Every structure is written in structure tokens, then in C-alpha cells.
């Protein structure tokens, strides 16, 4: 019997897709990476580098890249790592098949208000879906630094099929069936990380940042429970774990966007300068809309929305948050 490991496909050649490809190739298997830009594909195949999105990493030569989604037809497993707002149209162009789709993007679709799993179900009907999410800076995973994630599956059989293909000595998935909880943690923390960046940019100190993380987690939990998520998932790797990571470092694109807002720059101008995605900027308005529809109060999310549209300056936004009526924790 051949011991050849099945090729895994990765859809999305940004920082996270490339880092996941590098992690997956570390056990000697072939990884096929679909990237949107031909220049990214050429550089990965010719030089084993992705200088546009993941600088300073020599990629495993077992990673091959393509701009043609049809090339992924033979893969037994596909990790979906596009920005959230592009996922639906990319999956709609995927040739039909039955391979598992592991959704790794973090966000809520702006136009529909759908979680990624709902958008994927509509775009690629009949595919088994799961969600991989957690505290995972791409550059650390690409370097093989220890990382743990939530892998939310439809059932235990799916977990047993997927987890062995994804787990590596320094990359540990943890099982849950709470797909909604895993998605909401990853989507909401990006918005809260913008708020924490604002606190950093304004120089308000560590106490304020910790307060924002804790009160932000309360918002995430209220919203998650209203959507049917489980509290344990929200307080696990894909919720609180990722919230703490993303709210603690300028390695986060969301945090650094917030920091620049806190320093007085304007959101449109900051985002126009970037090729990389700060998902929280797209998730914030739709999250606010869905939360209002469900009657969930999210004052920190409301504040981020106002900052992003430029309706209020950072200092005034924080003052308004601090002036809210005193209440029970
Ligand atoms: N970078 C990280 O450390 C992590 C990122 N994520 C999530 O992974 C997802 C992808 O983010 P990154 O890989 O960081 O992206 P990135 O910011 O590094 O790169 C942007 C990506 O957008 C793609 N793109 C641009 N226009 C497109 C279009 N019209 N259609 C399809 N793709 C298009 C580019 O090809 C590129 O892959 C996001 O949802 C992010 O929240 C999750 C965990 C960690
Ligand atoms: O999701 C991430 C870490 O888990 C990456 O965060 P940023 O998108 O803010 O860089």
C-alpha cells in the first residue's frame, strides 16, 4: 500500500493561506495553493516566496500554486482562506465536488449578514463544512511556532476525517460541534481589536485596554448566545483566546488600524494604503446591523462603527463610552 499522503488544497494566497500551506507541507505532503494574483503564483512556484503577503519566509517547495480553481479537483480537503467578503464568489467558481471545505476566514458577509458557513453552504451546496479559528498570527504558524485552534465540525465523524490531516506537532486542533460559536468569536474579535488599537493610539494605558477586552468579551458573549453559540466556545481558543491575541499586538492588522485611528488618522486613508485585509472594518457595520436586529447591545462595536465612518474623533468616542450610565457588570 502506498504511504503517499493526499494533497491538501488551500484557497487563498494571502498571509494566512500561505502560512497554513507551509504548516500543512511540514509533514512532507504536497499542498496546492490557489491564489488570486498571477504574480503571487509565479513567485511561489519559481522562488518559493510570497513577498506580497508573507515576507521573510522560505516556503516549502512541496507547495505548488495555481490561479486555476479547477486544479483543486483532486484534493481530498480544501482550506478556504480568502477574505470574508470575497469567499462567496470564489467558492461559487469552484468546480463541483465532495471534498470537505474547512473555512478559515473570519468575518460576517456585509451584503447578506451571513456567517461564512451560511454563505459557503449557498455558494458550494452539498459540501461538508467545518470552521478553523483561533489565536493564529500567520507569521508564527509559518515559522512552526506552537499554535492551538478550534476545529468546529458538523459531527465527530467529520472531525476524525479532517483533524489528522491538519494536526502537526506544533499545530493542535481542538474539537467542537459549535460552528456558530467558532465563527462568531473570530468575526467579533476583529472589531474589538480595532477598539483596543484606538486605546493604544490614544495612549490610554494598560488598565483601559484590559477593561476593553473584558467588556468586549461581554459583548461577544451576548451576541454569540443570541445567535445560538455556546458559552464554552466563546471563552475558548476561537473566542477569548483570539480576542486576547489580537488585542495585544501591532502584529494584528485590526489592532494597528485602530492604533492609527487613535493617533488621529482617518479610516479611509489608512485602508487605502494597505493591500492586506483588516476584516474588522468590513464586519463592524454588518455586526452592528445584525446585533440591533436581535436586540443585542454592543456599545464598543457601535463606537468602532462611528470611528470608521469618521462620524466621531477617537478622543470623543472614548469619552462617550466612559460617560455611559453606570450599571452592573
Ligand atoms: N493573517 C493572519 O494572521 C490571519 C488571517 N485570518 C483570516 O484569513 C482571511 C484571509 O486573510 P489573509 O490571508 O491574512 O489575507 P491578506 O491580508 O494577507 O491578503 C489579502 C488577500 O485577499 C486576496 N484578494 C484580494 N482581492 C481578491 C478578490 N477579488 N478575490 C479573492 N481574493 C482576493 C488576496 O489575493 C490576498 O490573498 C481573513 O478572513 C483573515 O481574517 C485568520 C487567521 C490569521
Ligand atoms: O486573526 C488573526 C489572529 O488570530 C489575525 O488578526 P489580524 O487580521 O488583525 O491581523
Tab-separated table of C-alpha atoms and ligand atoms in Angstrom:
chain	number	residue	atom	x	y	z
A	1	UNK	CA	0.000	0.000	0.000
A	2	UNK	CA	1.306	3.478	-0.882
A	3	UNK	CA	2.066	5.799	2.037
A	4	UNK	CA	1.622	8.905	-0.141
A	5	UNK	CA	-0.333	11.493	1.789
A	6	UNK	CA	-3.286	13.069	-0.015
A	7	UNK	CA	-2.716	16.526	-1.432
A	8	UNK	CA	-4.435	19.271	0.526
A	9	UNK	CA	-5.741	22.361	-1.256
A	10	UNK	CA	-5.648	25.885	0.139
A	11	UNK	CA	-7.866	28.557	-1.419
A	12	UNK	CA	-6.311	31.971	-0.812
A	13	UNK	CA	-2.693	33.068	-1.114
A	14	UNK	CA	-2.667	35.851	1.478
A	15	UNK	CA	-0.693	35.664	4.717
A	16	UNK	CA	-2.953	33.119	6.377
A	17	UNK	CA	-3.465	30.813	3.382
A	18	UNK	CA	0.273	30.779	2.716
A	19	UNK	CA	1.102	30.118	6.383
A	20	UNK	CA	-1.428	27.263	6.514
A	21	UNK	CA	0.074	25.815	3.327
A	22	UNK	CA	3.532	25.966	4.926
A	23	UNK	CA	2.238	24.274	8.097
A	24	UNK	CA	0.456	21.552	6.086
A	25	UNK	CA	3.522	20.863	3.920
A	26	UNK	CA	5.648	20.298	7.027
A	27	UNK	CA	4.772	16.592	7.094
A	28	UNK	CA	6.049	16.068	3.569
A	29	UNK	CA	2.741	16.220	1.740
A	30	UNK	CA	2.019	18.229	-1.390
A	31	UNK	CA	-0.065	21.338	-0.945
A	32	UNK	CA	-1.792	23.081	-3.814
A	33	UNK	CA	-2.388	26.766	-3.154
A	34	UNK	CA	-4.880	28.781	-5.190
A	35	UNK	CA	-4.030	32.478	-5.270
A	36	UNK	CA	-5.925	35.354	-6.831
A	37	UNK	CA	-2.926	37.219	-8.250
A	38	UNK	CA	-0.836	35.589	-11.040
A	39	UNK	CA	2.290	37.324	-9.679
A	40	UNK	CA	1.845	35.596	-6.311
A	41	UNK	CA	1.510	32.212	-8.052
A	42	UNK	CA	4.601	32.827	-10.174
A	43	UNK	CA	6.721	33.843	-7.217
A	44	UNK	CA	5.650	30.865	-5.085
A	45	UNK	CA	6.376	28.391	-7.895
A	46	UNK	CA	9.636	29.944	-9.059
A	47	UNK	CA	11.166	31.280	-5.840
A	48	UNK	CA	9.184	29.629	-3.002
A	49	UNK	CA	8.365	33.030	-1.595
A	50	UNK	CA	5.254	35.144	-1.161
A	51	UNK	CA	6.773	38.575	-0.709
A	52	UNK	CA	3.450	40.388	-1.186
A	53	UNK	CA	1.721	38.807	1.817
A	54	UNK	CA	4.136	36.737	3.939
A	55	UNK	CA	7.549	38.359	3.954
A	56	UNK	CA	10.725	36.709	5.212
A	57	UNK	CA	9.528	33.094	4.964
A	58	UNK	CA	11.169	30.495	2.708
A	59	UNK	CA	8.292	28.319	1.597
A	60	UNK	CA	8.426	24.551	1.404
A	61	UNK	CA	8.972	23.512	-2.273
A	62	UNK	CA	6.146	20.976	-1.785
A	63	UNK	CA	3.781	23.960	-2.039
A	64	UNK	CA	2.659	24.482	-5.633
A	65	UNK	CA	0.491	27.415	-6.611
A	66	UNK	CA	-2.140	27.974	-9.290
A	67	UNK	CA	-4.632	30.629	-10.355
A	68	UNK	CA	-6.996	27.933	-11.651
A	69	UNK	CA	-9.568	26.634	-9.171
A	70	UNK	CA	-10.112	23.584	-11.416
A	71	UNK	CA	-6.635	22.352	-10.402
A	72	UNK	CA	-8.003	21.697	-6.889
A	73	UNK	CA	-10.361	18.993	-8.174
A	74	UNK	CA	-8.160	16.107	-6.931
A	75	UNK	CA	-7.723	17.429	-3.363
A	76	UNK	CA	-9.427	15.467	-0.573
A	77	UNK	CA	-9.546	18.508	1.689
A	78	UNK	CA	-9.795	22.230	0.906
A	79	UNK	CA	-8.972	25.026	3.345
A	80	UNK	CA	-10.817	28.220	2.432
A	81	UNK	CA	-8.727	31.278	3.325
A	82	UNK	CA	-9.965	34.200	1.243
A	83	UNK	CA	-11.022	37.480	2.864
A	84	UNK	CA	-14.576	37.040	4.171
A	85	UNK	CA	-16.129	39.440	1.654
A	86	UNK	CA	-14.651	37.515	-1.321
A	87	UNK	CA	-15.386	33.994	-0.111
A	88	UNK	CA	-18.827	33.520	-1.665
A	89	UNK	CA	-17.821	34.403	-5.224
A	90	UNK	CA	-14.610	32.357	-5.061
A	91	UNK	CA	-16.482	29.259	-3.819
A	92	UNK	CA	-19.171	29.741	-6.440
A	93	UNK	CA	-16.441	29.321	-9.082
A	94	UNK	CA	-15.127	26.090	-7.541
A	95	UNK	CA	-15.860	23.049	-9.719
A	96	UNK	CA	-18.435	20.731	-8.110
A	97	UNK	CA	-17.064	18.058	-5.777
A	98	UNK	CA	-17.470	16.432	-2.399
A	99	UNK	CA	-14.199	17.359	-0.664
A	100	UNK	CA	-14.568	18.856	2.827
A	101	UNK	CA	-14.305	22.646	2.986
A	102	UNK	CA	-12.580	23.985	6.115
A	103	UNK	CA	-13.483	27.671	6.440
A	104	UNK	CA	-10.598	29.729	7.851
A	105	UNK	CA	-11.765	33.293	7.094
A	106	UNK	CA	-13.030	35.463	9.931
A	107	UNK	CA	-15.929	37.775	9.274
A	108	UNK	CA	-19.596	38.328	8.531
A	109	UNK	CA	-20.680	38.942	4.953
A	110	UNK	CA	-21.584	42.623	4.596
A	111	UNK	CA	-24.311	42.343	1.963
A	112	UNK	CA	-26.229	39.407	3.457
A	113	UNK	CA	-25.354	39.421	7.173
A	114	UNK	CA	-24.444	35.745	6.743
A	115	UNK	CA	-21.789	33.909	8.695
A	116	UNK	CA	-19.206	32.289	6.430
A	117	UNK	CA	-20.761	28.865	6.866
A	118	UNK	CA	-24.130	30.091	5.549
A	119	UNK	CA	-22.519	31.878	2.609
A	120	UNK	CA	-20.444	28.753	1.822
A	121	UNK	CA	-23.491	26.481	2.013
A	122	UNK	CA	-25.234	28.653	-0.581
A	123	UNK	CA	-22.175	29.023	-2.835
A	124	UNK	CA	-20.970	25.403	-2.753
A	125	UNK	CA	-24.042	23.300	-1.968
A	126	UNK	CA	-23.552	19.729	-0.818
A	127	UNK	CA	-20.014	20.191	0.531
A	128	UNK	CA	-19.322	19.181	4.136
A	129	UNK	CA	-18.325	22.359	6.025
A	130	UNK	CA	-16.201	22.974	9.096
A	131	UNK	CA	-14.554	26.038	10.670
A	132	UNK	CA	-10.945	26.503	11.781
A	133	UNK	CA	-10.399	29.521	14.012
A	134	UNK	CA	-8.252	30.624	16.937
A	135	UNK	CA	-5.308	32.760	18.035
A	136	UNK	CA	-3.109	32.359	14.975
A	137	UNK	CA	-0.816	35.065	13.687
A	138	UNK	CA	0.212	33.826	10.241
A	139	UNK	CA	3.933	34.579	10.582
A	140	UNK	CA	4.172	32.460	13.775
A	141	UNK	CA	2.387	29.476	12.204
A	142	UNK	CA	4.603	29.769	9.115
A	143	UNK	CA	7.676	29.555	11.381
A	144	UNK	CA	6.326	26.425	13.102
A	145	UNK	CA	5.728	28.122	16.457
A	146	UNK	CA	3.242	26.300	18.741
A	147	UNK	CA	-0.368	27.143	17.973
A	148	UNK	CA	-3.753	25.736	19.021
A	149	UNK	CA	-7.056	26.244	17.206
A	150	UNK	CA	-10.712	25.341	17.412
A	151	UNK	CA	-11.804	22.999	14.623
A	152	UNK	CA	-15.594	23.111	14.635
A	153	UNK	CA	-17.114	20.180	12.752
A	154	UNK	CA	-20.630	19.048	11.882
A	155	UNK	CA	-20.067	15.813	13.800
A	156	UNK	CA	-17.402	13.531	15.240
A	157	UNK	CA	-17.026	11.557	12.008
A	158	UNK	CA	-16.051	14.736	10.177
A	159	UNK	CA	-13.551	15.620	12.920
A	160	UNK	CA	-11.973	12.163	12.633
A	161	UNK	CA	-11.690	12.622	8.868
A	162	UNK	CA	-10.176	16.127	8.997
A	163	UNK	CA	-8.215	16.546	12.243
A	164	UNK	CA	-5.426	14.040	11.420
A	165	UNK	CA	-4.831	15.805	8.107
A	166	UNK	CA	-4.477	19.185	9.790
A	167	UNK	CA	-2.787	18.420	13.127
A	168	UNK	CA	1.003	18.729	13.309
A	169	UNK	CA	3.305	18.588	16.351
A	170	UNK	CA	3.139	22.379	16.731
A	171	UNK	CA	-0.409	22.855	15.409
A	172	UNK	CA	-3.145	21.421	17.612
A	173	UNK	CA	-6.817	21.487	16.680
A	174	UNK	CA	-9.458	21.111	19.425
A	175	UNK	CA	-12.878	19.647	18.615
A	176	UNK	CA	-16.303	21.204	18.982
A	177	UNK	CA	-19.569	20.940	17.064
A	178	UNK	CA	-20.344	24.608	17.820
A	179	UNK	CA	-19.693	26.010	14.345
A	180	UNK	CA	-21.666	29.189	15.084
A	181	UNK	CA	-19.623	29.895	18.214
A	182	UNK	CA	-16.309	29.377	16.423
A	183	UNK	CA	-17.359	31.767	13.658
A	184	UNK	CA	-18.721	34.480	15.924
A	185	UNK	CA	-15.609	34.590	18.102
A	186	UNK	CA	-13.330	35.136	15.090
A	187	UNK	CA	-15.586	37.724	13.466
A	188	UNK	CA	-16.328	39.814	16.571
A	189	UNK	CA	-12.782	39.885	17.961
A	190	UNK	CA	-11.565	41.700	14.842
A	191	UNK	CA	-13.907	44.619	15.579
A	192	UNK	CA	-12.913	44.674	19.265
A	193	UNK	CA	-9.226	44.652	18.275
A	194	UNK	CA	-9.791	47.917	16.396
A	195	UNK	CA	-11.158	49.412	19.626
A	196	UNK	CA	-8.131	48.176	21.596
A	197	UNK	CA	-5.847	49.713	18.983
A	198	UNK	CA	-7.614	53.058	19.444
A	199	UNK	CA	-6.892	52.881	23.184
A	200	UNK	CA	-3.235	52.207	22.359
A	201	UNK	CA	-3.107	55.042	19.812
A	202	UNK	CA	-4.569	57.458	22.331
A	203	UNK	CA	-2.039	56.317	24.948
A	204	UNK	CA	-4.766	55.458	27.477
A	205	UNK	CA	-2.792	52.702	29.195
A	206	UNK	CA	-2.971	49.019	30.058
A	207	UNK	CA	-5.901	49.309	32.506
A	208	UNK	CA	-8.095	50.725	29.763
A	209	UNK	CA	-7.043	48.007	27.338
A	210	UNK	CA	-7.838	45.232	29.834
A	211	UNK	CA	-11.206	46.852	30.567
A	212	UNK	CA	-11.991	46.950	26.844
A	213	UNK	CA	-11.031	43.293	26.397
A	214	UNK	CA	-13.287	42.258	29.298
A	215	UNK	CA	-16.235	44.459	28.285
A	216	UNK	CA	-15.704	43.480	24.642
A	217	UNK	CA	-15.843	39.844	25.638
A	218	UNK	CA	-19.167	40.558	27.359
A	219	UNK	CA	-20.457	41.973	24.029
A	220	UNK	CA	-19.140	38.965	22.111
A	221	UNK	CA	-20.821	36.625	24.577
A	222	UNK	CA	-24.179	38.447	24.488
A	223	UNK	CA	-24.178	38.447	20.699
A	224	UNK	CA	-22.968	34.851	20.427
A	225	UNK	CA	-25.567	33.488	22.832
A	226	UNK	CA	-28.306	35.389	20.968
A	227	UNK	CA	-27.173	33.643	17.772
A	228	UNK	CA	-27.138	30.172	19.350
A	229	UNK	CA	-23.414	29.883	20.147
A	230	UNK	CA	-22.222	28.033	23.244
A	231	UNK	CA	-20.555	29.966	26.081
A	232	UNK	CA	-17.658	27.434	26.259
A	233	UNK	CA	-16.739	28.094	22.636
A	234	UNK	CA	-16.805	31.852	23.163
A	235	UNK	CA	-14.475	31.530	26.159
A	236	UNK	CA	-12.185	29.122	24.262
A	237	UNK	CA	-9.465	29.453	21.637
A	238	UNK	CA	-11.635	30.889	18.867
A	239	UNK	CA	-13.278	33.468	21.165
A	240	UNK	CA	-11.448	34.806	24.192
A	241	UNK	CA	-8.137	33.248	23.071
A	242	UNK	CA	-8.151	35.089	19.765
A	243	UNK	CA	-9.545	38.258	21.353
A	244	UNK	CA	-6.609	38.443	23.764
A	245	UNK	CA	-4.051	37.802	20.995
A	246	UNK	CA	-5.488	40.299	18.560
A	247	UNK	CA	-5.988	42.987	21.198
A	248	UNK	CA	-2.376	42.747	22.360
A	249	UNK	CA	-0.124	43.345	19.403
A	250	UNK	CA	0.540	45.588	16.435
A	251	UNK	CA	1.099	42.339	14.516
A	252	UNK	CA	-2.692	42.452	14.202
A	253	UNK	CA	-3.875	44.432	11.194
A	254	UNK	CA	-7.102	45.247	13.055
A	255	UNK	CA	-5.266	46.483	16.148
A	256	UNK	CA	-2.866	48.548	14.045
A	257	UNK	CA	-5.797	50.080	12.131
A	258	UNK	CA	-7.306	51.107	15.469
A	259	UNK	CA	-3.969	52.457	16.669
A	260	UNK	CA	-3.704	54.680	13.598
A	261	UNK	CA	-7.298	55.886	14.198
A	262	UNK	CA	-6.350	56.673	17.794
A	263	UNK	CA	-3.377	58.654	16.524
A	264	UNK	CA	-5.778	60.822	14.577
A	265	UNK	CA	-5.650	59.345	11.085
A	266	UNK	CA	-8.753	58.734	9.043
A	267	UNK	CA	-10.011	55.194	8.276
A	268	UNK	CA	-10.441	55.584	4.515
A	269	UNK	CA	-6.910	56.940	4.158
A	270	UNK	CA	-5.385	54.150	6.308
A	271	UNK	CA	-7.228	51.388	4.435
A	272	UNK	CA	-6.371	52.841	1.029
A	273	UNK	CA	-2.677	52.399	1.898
A	274	UNK	CA	-2.999	48.660	2.551
A	275	UNK	CA	-3.074	45.548	0.327
A	276	UNK	CA	-3.802	43.380	3.357
A	277	UNK	CA	-7.221	42.927	4.888
A	278	UNK	CA	-8.407	44.335	8.252
A	279	UNK	CA	-11.584	42.257	8.464
A	280	UNK	CA	-12.981	44.211	11.404
A	281	UNK	CA	-13.548	47.259	9.188
A	282	UNK	CA	-15.933	45.219	6.998
A	283	UNK	CA	-17.506	43.236	9.823
A	284	UNK	CA	-18.233	46.209	12.131
A	285	UNK	CA	-21.201	47.739	10.220
A	286	UNK	CA	-22.887	44.414	9.473
A	287	UNK	CA	-22.300	43.196	13.020
A	288	UNK	CA	-23.923	46.377	14.309
A	289	UNK	CA	-26.894	45.814	11.995
A	290	UNK	CA	-27.395	42.158	12.967
A	291	UNK	CA	-26.941	42.930	16.685
A	292	UNK	CA	-29.576	45.701	16.505
A	293	UNK	CA	-31.966	43.357	14.666
A	294	UNK	CA	-31.537	40.864	17.505
A	295	UNK	CA	-31.817	43.491	20.231
A	296	UNK	CA	-28.239	42.922	21.472
A	297	UNK	CA	-26.438	45.965	22.928
A	298	UNK	CA	-22.871	46.307	21.618
A	299	UNK	CA	-21.633	49.788	22.614
A	300	UNK	CA	-17.977	49.103	21.762
A	301	UNK	CA	-18.958	47.849	18.306
A	302	UNK	CA	-21.152	50.967	17.859
A	303	UNK	CA	-18.159	53.137	18.768
A	304	UNK	CA	-15.910	51.378	16.236
A	305	UNK	CA	-18.561	51.913	13.541
A	306	UNK	CA	-18.708	55.634	14.301
A	307	UNK	CA	-14.913	55.877	14.173
A	308	UNK	CA	-14.725	54.046	10.862
A	309	UNK	CA	-17.222	56.359	9.166
A	310	UNK	CA	-15.391	59.364	10.594
A	311	UNK	CA	-18.577	60.488	12.400
A	312	UNK	CA	-16.642	60.984	15.606
A	313	UNK	CA	-12.997	61.529	16.577
A	314	UNK	CA	-11.194	58.914	18.698
A	315	UNK	CA	-10.959	61.009	21.866
A	316	UNK	CA	-14.663	61.949	21.753
A	317	UNK	CA	-15.642	58.317	21.079
A	318	UNK	CA	-13.797	57.091	24.167
A	319	UNK	CA	-15.252	59.924	26.275
A	320	UNK	CA	-18.763	58.860	25.168
A	321	UNK	CA	-18.061	55.250	26.156
A	322	UNK	CA	-16.818	56.379	29.575
A	323	UNK	CA	-19.911	58.545	30.069
A	324	UNK	CA	-22.359	55.655	29.662
A	325	UNK	CA	-24.667	55.126	32.654
A	326	UNK	CA	-23.182	53.094	35.490
A	327	UNK	CA	-24.527	49.565	35.511
A	328	UNK	CA	-23.993	46.035	36.788
A	329	UNK	CA	-21.144	44.042	35.289
B	1	LIG	N1	-3.189	36.885	8.624
B	1	LIG	C1	-3.485	36.201	9.725
B	1	LIG	O1	-2.660	36.119	10.644
B	1	LIG	C2	-4.802	35.525	9.840
B	1	LIG	C3	-5.848	35.773	8.972
B	1	LIG	N2	-7.043	35.146	9.117
B	1	LIG	C4	-8.151	35.375	8.215
B	1	LIG	O2	-7.850	34.825	6.933
B	1	LIG	C5	-8.556	35.541	5.921
B	1	LIG	C6	-7.570	35.909	4.828
B	1	LIG	O3	-6.655	36.836	5.375
B	1	LIG	P1	-5.120	36.922	4.980
B	1	LIG	O4	-4.632	35.632	4.434
B	1	LIG	O5	-4.416	37.478	6.156
B	1	LIG	O6	-5.165	37.971	3.777
B	1	LIG	P2	-4.073	39.088	3.428
B	1	LIG	O7	-4.484	40.369	4.046
B	1	LIG	O8	-2.710	38.607	3.710
B	1	LIG	O9	-4.203	39.199	1.853
B	1	LIG	C7	-5.348	39.679	1.194
B	1	LIG	C8	-5.890	38.554	0.359
B	1	LIG	O10	-7.020	38.995	-0.374
B	1	LIG	C9	-6.980	38.389	-1.648
B	1	LIG	N3	-7.862	39.081	-2.571
B	1	LIG	C10	-7.847	40.392	-2.914
B	1	LIG	N4	-8.832	40.622	-3.808
B	1	LIG	C11	-9.479	39.447	-4.005
B	1	LIG	C12	-10.587	39.047	-4.789
B	1	LIG	N5	-11.246	39.916	-5.564
B	1	LIG	N6	-10.985	37.765	-4.737
B	1	LIG	C13	-10.358	36.884	-3.949
B	1	LIG	N7	-9.288	37.187	-3.183
B	1	LIG	C14	-8.875	38.469	-3.215
B	1	LIG	C15	-5.530	38.471	-1.995
B	1	LIG	O11	-5.225	37.592	-3.048
B	1	LIG	C16	-4.905	38.007	-0.689
B	1	LIG	O12	-4.904	36.605	-0.619
B	1	LIG	C17	-9.200	36.746	6.614
B	1	LIG	O13	-10.553	36.457	6.845
B	1	LIG	C18	-8.448	36.842	7.942
B	1	LIG	O14	-9.246	37.383	8.974
B	1	LIG	C19	-7.251	34.226	10.103
B	1	LIG	C20	-6.241	33.929	10.986
B	1	LIG	C21	-4.952	34.554	10.936
B	2	LIG	O1	-6.894	36.563	13.148
B	2	LIG	C1	-5.758	36.855	13.443
B	2	LIG	C2	-5.035	36.227	14.564
B	2	LIG	O2	-5.736	35.159	15.093
B	2	LIG	C3	-5.054	37.907	12.681
B	2	LIG	O3	-5.505	39.133	13.120
B	2	LIG	P1	-5.451	40.406	12.160
B	2	LIG	O4	-6.310	40.052	10.959
B	2	LIG	O5	-5.973	41.509	12.979
B	2	LIG	O6	-4.024	40.593	11.764
